[in-house]
Each structure stands twice: as structure tokens, then as C-alpha cells.
mmCIF file of C-alpha atoms in Angstrom:
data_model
loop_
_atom_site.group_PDB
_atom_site.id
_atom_site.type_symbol
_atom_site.label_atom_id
_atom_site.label_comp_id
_atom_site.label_asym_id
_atom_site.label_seq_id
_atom_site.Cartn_x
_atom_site.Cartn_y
_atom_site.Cartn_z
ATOM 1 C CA UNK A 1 0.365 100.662 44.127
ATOM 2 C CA UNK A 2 -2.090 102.085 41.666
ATOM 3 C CA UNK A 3 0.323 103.682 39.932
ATOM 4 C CA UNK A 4 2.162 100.290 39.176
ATOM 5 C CA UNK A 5 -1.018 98.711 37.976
ATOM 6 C CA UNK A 6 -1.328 101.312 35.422
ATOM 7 C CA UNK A 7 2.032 101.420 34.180
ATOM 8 C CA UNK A 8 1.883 97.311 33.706
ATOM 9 C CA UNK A 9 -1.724 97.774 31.959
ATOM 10 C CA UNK A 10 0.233 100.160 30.160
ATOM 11 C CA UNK A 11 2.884 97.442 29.004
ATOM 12 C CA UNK A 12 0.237 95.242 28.076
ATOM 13 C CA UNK A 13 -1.501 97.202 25.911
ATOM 14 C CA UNK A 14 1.711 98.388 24.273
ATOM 15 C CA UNK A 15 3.320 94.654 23.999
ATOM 16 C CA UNK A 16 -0.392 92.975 22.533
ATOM 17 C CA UNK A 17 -0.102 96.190 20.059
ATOM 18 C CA UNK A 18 3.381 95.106 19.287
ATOM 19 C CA UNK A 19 2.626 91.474 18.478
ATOM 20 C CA UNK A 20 -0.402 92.256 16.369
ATOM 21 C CA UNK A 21 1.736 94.679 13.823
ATOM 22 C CA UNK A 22 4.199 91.994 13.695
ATOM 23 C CA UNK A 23 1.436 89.175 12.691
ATOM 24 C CA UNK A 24 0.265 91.875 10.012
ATOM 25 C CA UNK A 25 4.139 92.347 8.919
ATOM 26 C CA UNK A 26 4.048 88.050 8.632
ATOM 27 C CA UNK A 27 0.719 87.786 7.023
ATOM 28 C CA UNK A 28 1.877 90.840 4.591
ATOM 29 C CA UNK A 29 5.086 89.079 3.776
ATOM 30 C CA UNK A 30 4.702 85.517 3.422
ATOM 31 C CA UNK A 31 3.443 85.442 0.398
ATOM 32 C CA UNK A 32 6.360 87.432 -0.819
ATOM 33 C CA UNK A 33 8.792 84.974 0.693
ATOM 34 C CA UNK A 34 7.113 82.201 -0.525
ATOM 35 C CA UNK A 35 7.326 83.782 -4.333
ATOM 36 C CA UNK A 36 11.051 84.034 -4.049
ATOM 37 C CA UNK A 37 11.434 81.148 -2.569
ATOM 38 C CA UNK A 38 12.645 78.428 -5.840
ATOM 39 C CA UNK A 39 9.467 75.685 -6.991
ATOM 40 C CA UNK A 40 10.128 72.610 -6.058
ATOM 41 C CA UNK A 41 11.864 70.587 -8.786
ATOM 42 C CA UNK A 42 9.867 68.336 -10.894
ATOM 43 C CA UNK A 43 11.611 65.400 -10.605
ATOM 44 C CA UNK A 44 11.204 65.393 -6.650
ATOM 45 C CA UNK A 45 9.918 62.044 -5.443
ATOM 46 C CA UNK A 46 10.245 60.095 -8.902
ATOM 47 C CA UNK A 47 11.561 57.235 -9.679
ATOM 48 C CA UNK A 48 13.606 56.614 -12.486
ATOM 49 C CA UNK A 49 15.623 53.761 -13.899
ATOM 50 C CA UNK A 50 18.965 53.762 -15.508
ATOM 51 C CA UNK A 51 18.982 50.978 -17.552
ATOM 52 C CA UNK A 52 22.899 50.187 -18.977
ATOM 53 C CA UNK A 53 23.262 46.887 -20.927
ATOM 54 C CA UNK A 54 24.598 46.477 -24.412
ATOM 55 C CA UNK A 55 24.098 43.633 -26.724
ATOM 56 C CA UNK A 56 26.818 41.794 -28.652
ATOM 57 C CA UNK A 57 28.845 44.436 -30.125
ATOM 58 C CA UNK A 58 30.810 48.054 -29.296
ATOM 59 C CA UNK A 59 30.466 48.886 -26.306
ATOM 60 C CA UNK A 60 30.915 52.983 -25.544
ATOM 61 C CA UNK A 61 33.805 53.832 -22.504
ATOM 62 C CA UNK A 62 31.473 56.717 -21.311
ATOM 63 C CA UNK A 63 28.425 54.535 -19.535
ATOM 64 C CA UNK A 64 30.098 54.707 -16.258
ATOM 65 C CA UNK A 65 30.020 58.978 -16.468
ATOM 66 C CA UNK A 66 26.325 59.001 -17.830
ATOM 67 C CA UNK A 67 25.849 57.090 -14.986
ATOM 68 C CA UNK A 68 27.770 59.123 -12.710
ATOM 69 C CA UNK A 69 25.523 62.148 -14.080
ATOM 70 C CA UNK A 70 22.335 60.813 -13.773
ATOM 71 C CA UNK A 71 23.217 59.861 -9.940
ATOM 72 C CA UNK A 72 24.275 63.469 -9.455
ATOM 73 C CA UNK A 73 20.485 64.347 -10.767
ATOM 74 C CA UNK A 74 19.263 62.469 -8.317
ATOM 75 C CA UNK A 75 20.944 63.845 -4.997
ATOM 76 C CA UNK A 76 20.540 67.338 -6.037
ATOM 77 C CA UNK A 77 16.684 67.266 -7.529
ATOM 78 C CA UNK A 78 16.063 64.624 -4.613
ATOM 79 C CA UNK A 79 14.207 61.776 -6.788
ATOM 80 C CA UNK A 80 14.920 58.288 -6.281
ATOM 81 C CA UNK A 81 17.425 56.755 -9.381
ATOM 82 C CA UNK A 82 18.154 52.723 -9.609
ATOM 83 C CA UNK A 83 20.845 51.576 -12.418
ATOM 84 C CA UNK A 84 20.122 48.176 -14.168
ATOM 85 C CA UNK A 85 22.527 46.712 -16.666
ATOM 86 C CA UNK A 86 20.163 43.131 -16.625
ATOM 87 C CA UNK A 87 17.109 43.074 -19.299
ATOM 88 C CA UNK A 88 15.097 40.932 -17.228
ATOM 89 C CA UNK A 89 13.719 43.704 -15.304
ATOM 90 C CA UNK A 90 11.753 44.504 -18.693
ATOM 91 C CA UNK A 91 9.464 41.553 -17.913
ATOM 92 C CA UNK A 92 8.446 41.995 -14.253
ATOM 93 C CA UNK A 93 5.881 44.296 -12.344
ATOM 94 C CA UNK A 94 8.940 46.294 -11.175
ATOM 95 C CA UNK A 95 9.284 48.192 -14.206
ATOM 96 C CA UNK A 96 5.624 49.776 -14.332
ATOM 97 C CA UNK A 97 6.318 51.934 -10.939
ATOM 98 C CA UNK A 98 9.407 53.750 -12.804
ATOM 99 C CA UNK A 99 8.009 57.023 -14.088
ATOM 100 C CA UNK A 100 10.992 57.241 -16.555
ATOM 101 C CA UNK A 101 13.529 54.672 -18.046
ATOM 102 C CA UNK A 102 17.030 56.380 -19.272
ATOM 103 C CA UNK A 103 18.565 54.317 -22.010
ATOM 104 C CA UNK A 104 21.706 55.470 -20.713
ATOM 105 C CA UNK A 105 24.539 54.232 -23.933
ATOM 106 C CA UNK A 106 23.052 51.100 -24.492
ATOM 107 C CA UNK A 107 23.227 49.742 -27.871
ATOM 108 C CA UNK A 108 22.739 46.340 -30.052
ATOM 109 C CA UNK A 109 20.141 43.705 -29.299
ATOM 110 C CA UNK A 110 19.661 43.658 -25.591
ATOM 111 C CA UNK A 111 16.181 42.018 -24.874
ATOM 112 C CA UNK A 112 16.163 37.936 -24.116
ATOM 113 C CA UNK A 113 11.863 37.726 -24.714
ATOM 114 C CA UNK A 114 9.158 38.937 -25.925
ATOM 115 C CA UNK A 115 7.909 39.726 -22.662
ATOM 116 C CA UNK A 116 10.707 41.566 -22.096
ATOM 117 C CA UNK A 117 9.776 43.831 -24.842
ATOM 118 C CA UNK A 118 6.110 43.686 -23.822
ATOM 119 C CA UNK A 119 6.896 45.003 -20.771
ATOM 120 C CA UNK A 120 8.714 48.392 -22.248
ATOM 121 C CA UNK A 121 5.631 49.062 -24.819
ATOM 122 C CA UNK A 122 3.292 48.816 -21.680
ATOM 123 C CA UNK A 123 5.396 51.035 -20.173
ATOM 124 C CA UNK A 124 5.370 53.492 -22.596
ATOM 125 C CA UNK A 125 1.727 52.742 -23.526
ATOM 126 C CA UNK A 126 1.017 53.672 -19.651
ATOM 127 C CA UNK A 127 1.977 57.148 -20.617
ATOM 128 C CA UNK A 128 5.489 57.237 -19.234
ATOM 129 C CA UNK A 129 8.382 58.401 -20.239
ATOM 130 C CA UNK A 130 11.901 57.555 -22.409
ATOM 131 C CA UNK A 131 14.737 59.256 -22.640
ATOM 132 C CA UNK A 132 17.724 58.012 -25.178
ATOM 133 C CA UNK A 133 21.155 58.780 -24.356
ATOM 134 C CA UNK A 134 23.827 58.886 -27.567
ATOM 135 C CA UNK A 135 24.162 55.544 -29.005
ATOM 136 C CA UNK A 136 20.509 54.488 -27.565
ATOM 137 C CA UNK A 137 18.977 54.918 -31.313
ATOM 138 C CA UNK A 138 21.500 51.875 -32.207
ATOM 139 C CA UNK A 139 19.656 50.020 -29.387
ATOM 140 C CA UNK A 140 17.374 46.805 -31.196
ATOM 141 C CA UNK A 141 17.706 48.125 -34.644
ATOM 142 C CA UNK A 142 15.649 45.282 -35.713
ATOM 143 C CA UNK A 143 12.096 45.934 -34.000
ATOM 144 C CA UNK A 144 10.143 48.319 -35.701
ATOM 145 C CA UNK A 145 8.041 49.816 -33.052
ATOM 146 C CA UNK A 146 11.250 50.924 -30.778
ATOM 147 C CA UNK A 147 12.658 52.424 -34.040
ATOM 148 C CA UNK A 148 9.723 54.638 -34.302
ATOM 149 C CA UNK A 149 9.697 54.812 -30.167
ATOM 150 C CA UNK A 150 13.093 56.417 -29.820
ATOM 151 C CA UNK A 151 12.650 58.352 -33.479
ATOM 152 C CA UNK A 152 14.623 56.334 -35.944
ATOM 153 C CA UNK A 153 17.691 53.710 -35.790
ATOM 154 C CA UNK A 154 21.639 54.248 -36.184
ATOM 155 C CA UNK A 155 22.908 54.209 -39.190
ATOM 156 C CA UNK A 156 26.450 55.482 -39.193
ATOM 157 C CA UNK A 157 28.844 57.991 -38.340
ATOM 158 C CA UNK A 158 32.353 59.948 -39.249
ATOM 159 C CA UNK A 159 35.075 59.921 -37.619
ATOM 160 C CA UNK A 160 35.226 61.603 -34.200
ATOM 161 C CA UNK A 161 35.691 65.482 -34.796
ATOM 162 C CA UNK A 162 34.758 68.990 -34.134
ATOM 163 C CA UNK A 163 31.668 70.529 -35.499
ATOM 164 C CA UNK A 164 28.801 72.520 -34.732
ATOM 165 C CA UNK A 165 25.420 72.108 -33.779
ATOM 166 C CA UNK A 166 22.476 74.295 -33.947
ATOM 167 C CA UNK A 167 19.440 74.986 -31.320
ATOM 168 C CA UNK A 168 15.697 75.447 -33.785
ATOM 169 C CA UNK A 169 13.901 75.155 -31.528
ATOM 170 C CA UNK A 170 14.792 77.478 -28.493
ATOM 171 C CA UNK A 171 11.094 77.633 -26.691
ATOM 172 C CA UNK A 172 12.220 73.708 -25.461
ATOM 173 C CA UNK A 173 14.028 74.002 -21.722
ATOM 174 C CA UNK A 174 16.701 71.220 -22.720
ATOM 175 C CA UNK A 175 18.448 73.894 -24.906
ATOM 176 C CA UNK A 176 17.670 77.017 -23.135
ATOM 177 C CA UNK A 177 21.383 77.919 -22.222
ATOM 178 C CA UNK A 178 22.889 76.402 -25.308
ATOM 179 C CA UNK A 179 24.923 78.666 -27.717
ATOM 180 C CA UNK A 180 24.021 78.429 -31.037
ATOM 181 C CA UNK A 181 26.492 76.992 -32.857
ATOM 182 C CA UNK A 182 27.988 75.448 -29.915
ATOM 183 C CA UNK A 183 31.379 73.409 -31.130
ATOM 184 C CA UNK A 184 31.409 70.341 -29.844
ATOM 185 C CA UNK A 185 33.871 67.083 -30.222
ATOM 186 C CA UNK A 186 31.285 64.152 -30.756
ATOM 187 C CA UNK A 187 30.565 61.399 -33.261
ATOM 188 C CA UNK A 188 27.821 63.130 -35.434
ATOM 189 C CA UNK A 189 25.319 60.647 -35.862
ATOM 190 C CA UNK A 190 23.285 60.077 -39.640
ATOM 191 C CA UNK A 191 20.397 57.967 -38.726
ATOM 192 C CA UNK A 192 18.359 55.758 -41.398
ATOM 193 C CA UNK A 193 14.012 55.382 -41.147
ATOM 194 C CA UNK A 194 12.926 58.377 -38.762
ATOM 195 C CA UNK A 195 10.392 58.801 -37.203
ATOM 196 C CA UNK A 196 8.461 61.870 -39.200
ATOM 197 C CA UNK A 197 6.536 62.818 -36.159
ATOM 198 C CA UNK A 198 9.730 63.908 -33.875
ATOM 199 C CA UNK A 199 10.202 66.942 -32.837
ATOM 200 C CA UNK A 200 13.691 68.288 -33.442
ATOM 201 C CA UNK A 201 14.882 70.022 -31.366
ATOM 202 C CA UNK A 202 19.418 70.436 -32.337
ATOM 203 C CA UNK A 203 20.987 69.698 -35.475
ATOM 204 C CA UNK A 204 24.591 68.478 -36.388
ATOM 205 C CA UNK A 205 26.213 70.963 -39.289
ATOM 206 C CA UNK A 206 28.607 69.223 -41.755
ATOM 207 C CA UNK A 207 28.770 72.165 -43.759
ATOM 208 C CA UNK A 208 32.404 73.176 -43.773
ATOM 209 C CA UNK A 209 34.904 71.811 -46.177
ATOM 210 C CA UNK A 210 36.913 71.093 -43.080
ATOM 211 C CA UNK A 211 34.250 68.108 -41.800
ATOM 212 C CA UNK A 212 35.892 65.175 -42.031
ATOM 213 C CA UNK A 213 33.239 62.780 -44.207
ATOM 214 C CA UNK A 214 32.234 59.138 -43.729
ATOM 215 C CA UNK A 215 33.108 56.257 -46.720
ATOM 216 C CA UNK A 216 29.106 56.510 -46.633
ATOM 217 C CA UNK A 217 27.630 59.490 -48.536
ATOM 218 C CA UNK A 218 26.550 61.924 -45.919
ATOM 219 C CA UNK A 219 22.248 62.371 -46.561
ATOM 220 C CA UNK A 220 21.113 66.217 -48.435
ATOM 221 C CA UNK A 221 17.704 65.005 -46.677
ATOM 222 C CA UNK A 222 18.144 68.037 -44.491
ATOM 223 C CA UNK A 223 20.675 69.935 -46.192
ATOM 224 C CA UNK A 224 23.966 70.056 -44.836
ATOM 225 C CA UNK A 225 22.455 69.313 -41.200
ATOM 226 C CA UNK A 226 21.304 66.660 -39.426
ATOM 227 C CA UNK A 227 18.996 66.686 -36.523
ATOM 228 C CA UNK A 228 20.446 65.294 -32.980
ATOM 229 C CA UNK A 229 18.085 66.097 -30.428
ATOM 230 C CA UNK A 230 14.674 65.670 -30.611
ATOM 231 C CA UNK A 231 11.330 64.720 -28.527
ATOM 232 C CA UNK A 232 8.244 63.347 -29.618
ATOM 233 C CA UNK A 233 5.240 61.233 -27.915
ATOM 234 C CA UNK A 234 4.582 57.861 -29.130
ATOM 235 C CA UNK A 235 2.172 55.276 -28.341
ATOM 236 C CA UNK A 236 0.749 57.087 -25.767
ATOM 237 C CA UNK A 237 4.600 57.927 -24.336
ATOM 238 C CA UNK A 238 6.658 60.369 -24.142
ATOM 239 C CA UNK A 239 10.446 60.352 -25.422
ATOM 240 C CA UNK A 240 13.520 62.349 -25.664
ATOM 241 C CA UNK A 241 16.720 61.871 -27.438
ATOM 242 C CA UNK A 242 20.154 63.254 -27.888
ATOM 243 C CA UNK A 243 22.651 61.924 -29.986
ATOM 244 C CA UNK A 244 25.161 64.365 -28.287
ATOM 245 C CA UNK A 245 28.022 62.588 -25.478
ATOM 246 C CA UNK A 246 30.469 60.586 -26.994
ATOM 247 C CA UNK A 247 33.194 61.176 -24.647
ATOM 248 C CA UNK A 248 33.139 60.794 -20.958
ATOM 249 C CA UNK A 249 34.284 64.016 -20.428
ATOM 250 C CA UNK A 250 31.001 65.765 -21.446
ATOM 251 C CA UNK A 251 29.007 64.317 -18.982
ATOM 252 C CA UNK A 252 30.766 66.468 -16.227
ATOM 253 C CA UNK A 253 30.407 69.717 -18.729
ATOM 254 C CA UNK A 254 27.523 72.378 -17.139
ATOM 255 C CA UNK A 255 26.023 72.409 -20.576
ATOM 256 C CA UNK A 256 25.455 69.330 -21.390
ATOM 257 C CA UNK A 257 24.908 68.486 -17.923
ATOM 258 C CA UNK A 258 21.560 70.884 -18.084
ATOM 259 C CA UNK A 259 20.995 69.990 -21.759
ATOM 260 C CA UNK A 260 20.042 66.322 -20.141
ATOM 261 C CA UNK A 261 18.999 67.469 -17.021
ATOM 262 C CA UNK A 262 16.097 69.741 -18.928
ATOM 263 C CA UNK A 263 15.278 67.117 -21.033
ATOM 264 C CA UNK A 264 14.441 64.326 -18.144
ATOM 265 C CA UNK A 265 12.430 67.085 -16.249
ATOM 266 C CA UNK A 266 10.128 67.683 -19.561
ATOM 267 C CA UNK A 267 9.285 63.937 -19.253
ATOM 268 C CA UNK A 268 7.876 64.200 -16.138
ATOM 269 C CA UNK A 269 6.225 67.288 -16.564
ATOM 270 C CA UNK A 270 2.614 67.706 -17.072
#
């Protein structure tokens, strides 16, 4: 009988030994899993509106596959994404608990009241966040202060072709990735009263004596480039533009899929 007694004080002793190396082995290694482990995204738990509506006017095909984009952004960086093609939301309380408003293709006059626009300079005076998608810079080309907001005002374009653009600025996380020149079919946009703060970020390259020009003089205000991408905080906000994503197509391609994706999660960041 004694002998059994020993052998099972035995087993404790050996099993209690056992369990405290293994809380040493977790202790010594959870920090290590938690390192490799990826950060949680940014965006997680935001809320972010896609607003869609054009004013009297062109009106792009590709709204429906930014769309489609954006609500792919959503599900996979788990943040919570409402699309609004109706102006009015500009002038109610709903619109200050969006932490970023996508102009997502819209273009022409689109606000019905001042309080309408009220409500989008609070929004960006609140510190919050814009970002323009393509044609948004042709978006009320008539009030000054969104001008300046989104970093200058459509002007016009060539036809749609191939050319390059170029990443100068490659510290910025919307163009990490990006070859440089990356060929791209677009509409390259010339835009007309800037705003000189922006920070650019890509630039459109009509250099080759294959580029297809306008009726309209194309500007030497850069050279032979143009910028395209760009951020910039204004009035207290933060914005982001790209011209680039004419056709639907793109907004399904990995780069330019991460080229926006980057540049919502640098709104939101601190």
C-alpha cells in the first residue's frame, strides 16, 4: 500500500512539473504569436458612406463596379459601408456619424440647399474624411470651397487611350505596389484652379508623340505630366483623390483595387 502512495505522489509531482513548463512555454510564446499574428485593419468598425448621385449631365457606366468595390472593402476589412445616391442625407444629423464619405463617380451639380452643403463642410470641418473617386473633381464645379476641398475642378480630357502614369511619391501606402510607369487605359484628366496645397501623389504622362491630344491645348504647367492622385487636408479635413477608373473593368483589377483600398485606410488613420 505504501508503495502505491509513493508512486502516485510520484505522478503528482511529475504531472504539476509538467503543467508548469508548459505555462512557461505559453507565457514565453504568446507574445511571439501575437507579433505574427496580422494588426487589425484600420477601417474595422467604421462607418463609411458611398454617396452615388450625379447632377444633370454624363453620367459614367462604372458607378455600379466602384460600388461593387467599395462593398467588397467592407466584408473583408469588416467596417460598416451604406450607399446613398439621394443628396438629402447632406442636411441631416445622419451624416456627422460617417467617419468617411466616398464620392464614388459622382459628377455635375448634385446638392438641392444650402444646408445640404452646410452639412458636408461641417463634416469635413469635424475633422473627417473625403475621398474622390474619378470624375468626383467635376462634382459642383461652381462652389469654390469644394473646388479647393477635393483639390481643383474638371476641366477636360482626351480621348480614352493608353498612357502612363508615374508614382513621386512612393513613402504614401495608396501606391506602394504600383509600377512605375504603370500603362493604364483611362481618360487622363487636365484639371483647371488647383488647389496649391495638395499633395500629389501619381501623375498622367502625355509625353509620347503617340498620345492622342485634346482640341484643348494640353497645360506645360507641369511639363508633359499631369498629377492624378493626390491627398491633402483642408478645413480641418482630410481628402484623397484619384482621377484613375474610367472603365468598370478596373475596379475588379488587384492594383487599383489596393491603390483605393490604401487610400481610404490613410483617411482613417491617425
Amino acid at each position: 500500500m505504501g508503495k502505491l502512495n509513493l508512486k502516485y505522489v510520484t505522478y503528482i509531482r511529475t504531472y504539476k512539473v509538467f503543467i508548469t513548463i508548459l505555462l512557461l512555454l505559453f507565457s514565453t510564446l504568446l507574445p511571439l504569436l501575437q507579433s505574427c499574428s496580422p494588426p487589425p485593419s484600420g477601417l474595422e468598425g467604421k462607418k463609411v458612406l458611398v454617396f452615388t448621385e450625379n447632377g444633370e449631365g454624363y453620367v459614367h457606366d462604372n458607378i455600379q463596379a466602384s460600388v461593387d468595390m467599395f462593398l467588397k472593402f467592407a466584408e473583408d476589412e469588416h467596417f460598416t459601408l451604406h450607399v446613398n445616391a439621394n443628396s438629402a442625407i447632406f442636411a441631416t444629423p445622419d451624416l456627422q456619424t460617417y467617419d468617411v464619405i466616398v464620392l464614388s463617380n459622382t459628377n455635375n451639380d448634385v446638392f438641392d440647399s444650402q444646408e445640404e452643403r452646410d452639412g458636408l463642410v461641417k463634416f469635413v470641418r469635424s475633422g473627417k474624411g473625403v475621398l474622390g473617386v474619378h470624375i468626383a473633381c467635376g462634382m459642383e464645379r461652381d462652389w469654390d470651397w469644394f473646388k479647393q476641398m477635393i483639390g481643383g475642378t474638371f476641366d477636360f480630357h482626351p480621348q480614352l487611350q493608353e498612357f502612363p502614369v508615374w508614382v513621386v511619391d512612393s513613402l504614401h501606402p495608396s501606391v506602394a505596389g504600383i509600377p512605375s510607369p504603370w500603362l493604364i487605359k483611362d481618360e487622363l484628366y487636365v484639371m483647371k484652379e488647383m488647389n496649391p496645397t495638395v499633395h500629389v501623389l501619381m501623375v498622367s504622362d502625355f509625353s509620347s508623340p503617340d498620345f492622342i491630344p485634346a482640341a484643348t491645348p494640353m497645360p506645360n504647367t507641369f511639363g508633359k505630366v499631369f498629377p492624378c492622385v493626390w491627398w491633402n487636408t483642408f478645413d480641418g479635413g482630410r481628402q484623397w483623390f484619384s482621377a484613375l477608373g474610367h472603365l468598370k473593368e478596373y475596379y475588379s483589377d488587384p492594383v487599383l483595387m489596393r491603390h483605393y483600398l490604401e487610400g481610404l485606410k490613410w483617411l482613417v488613420s491617425n
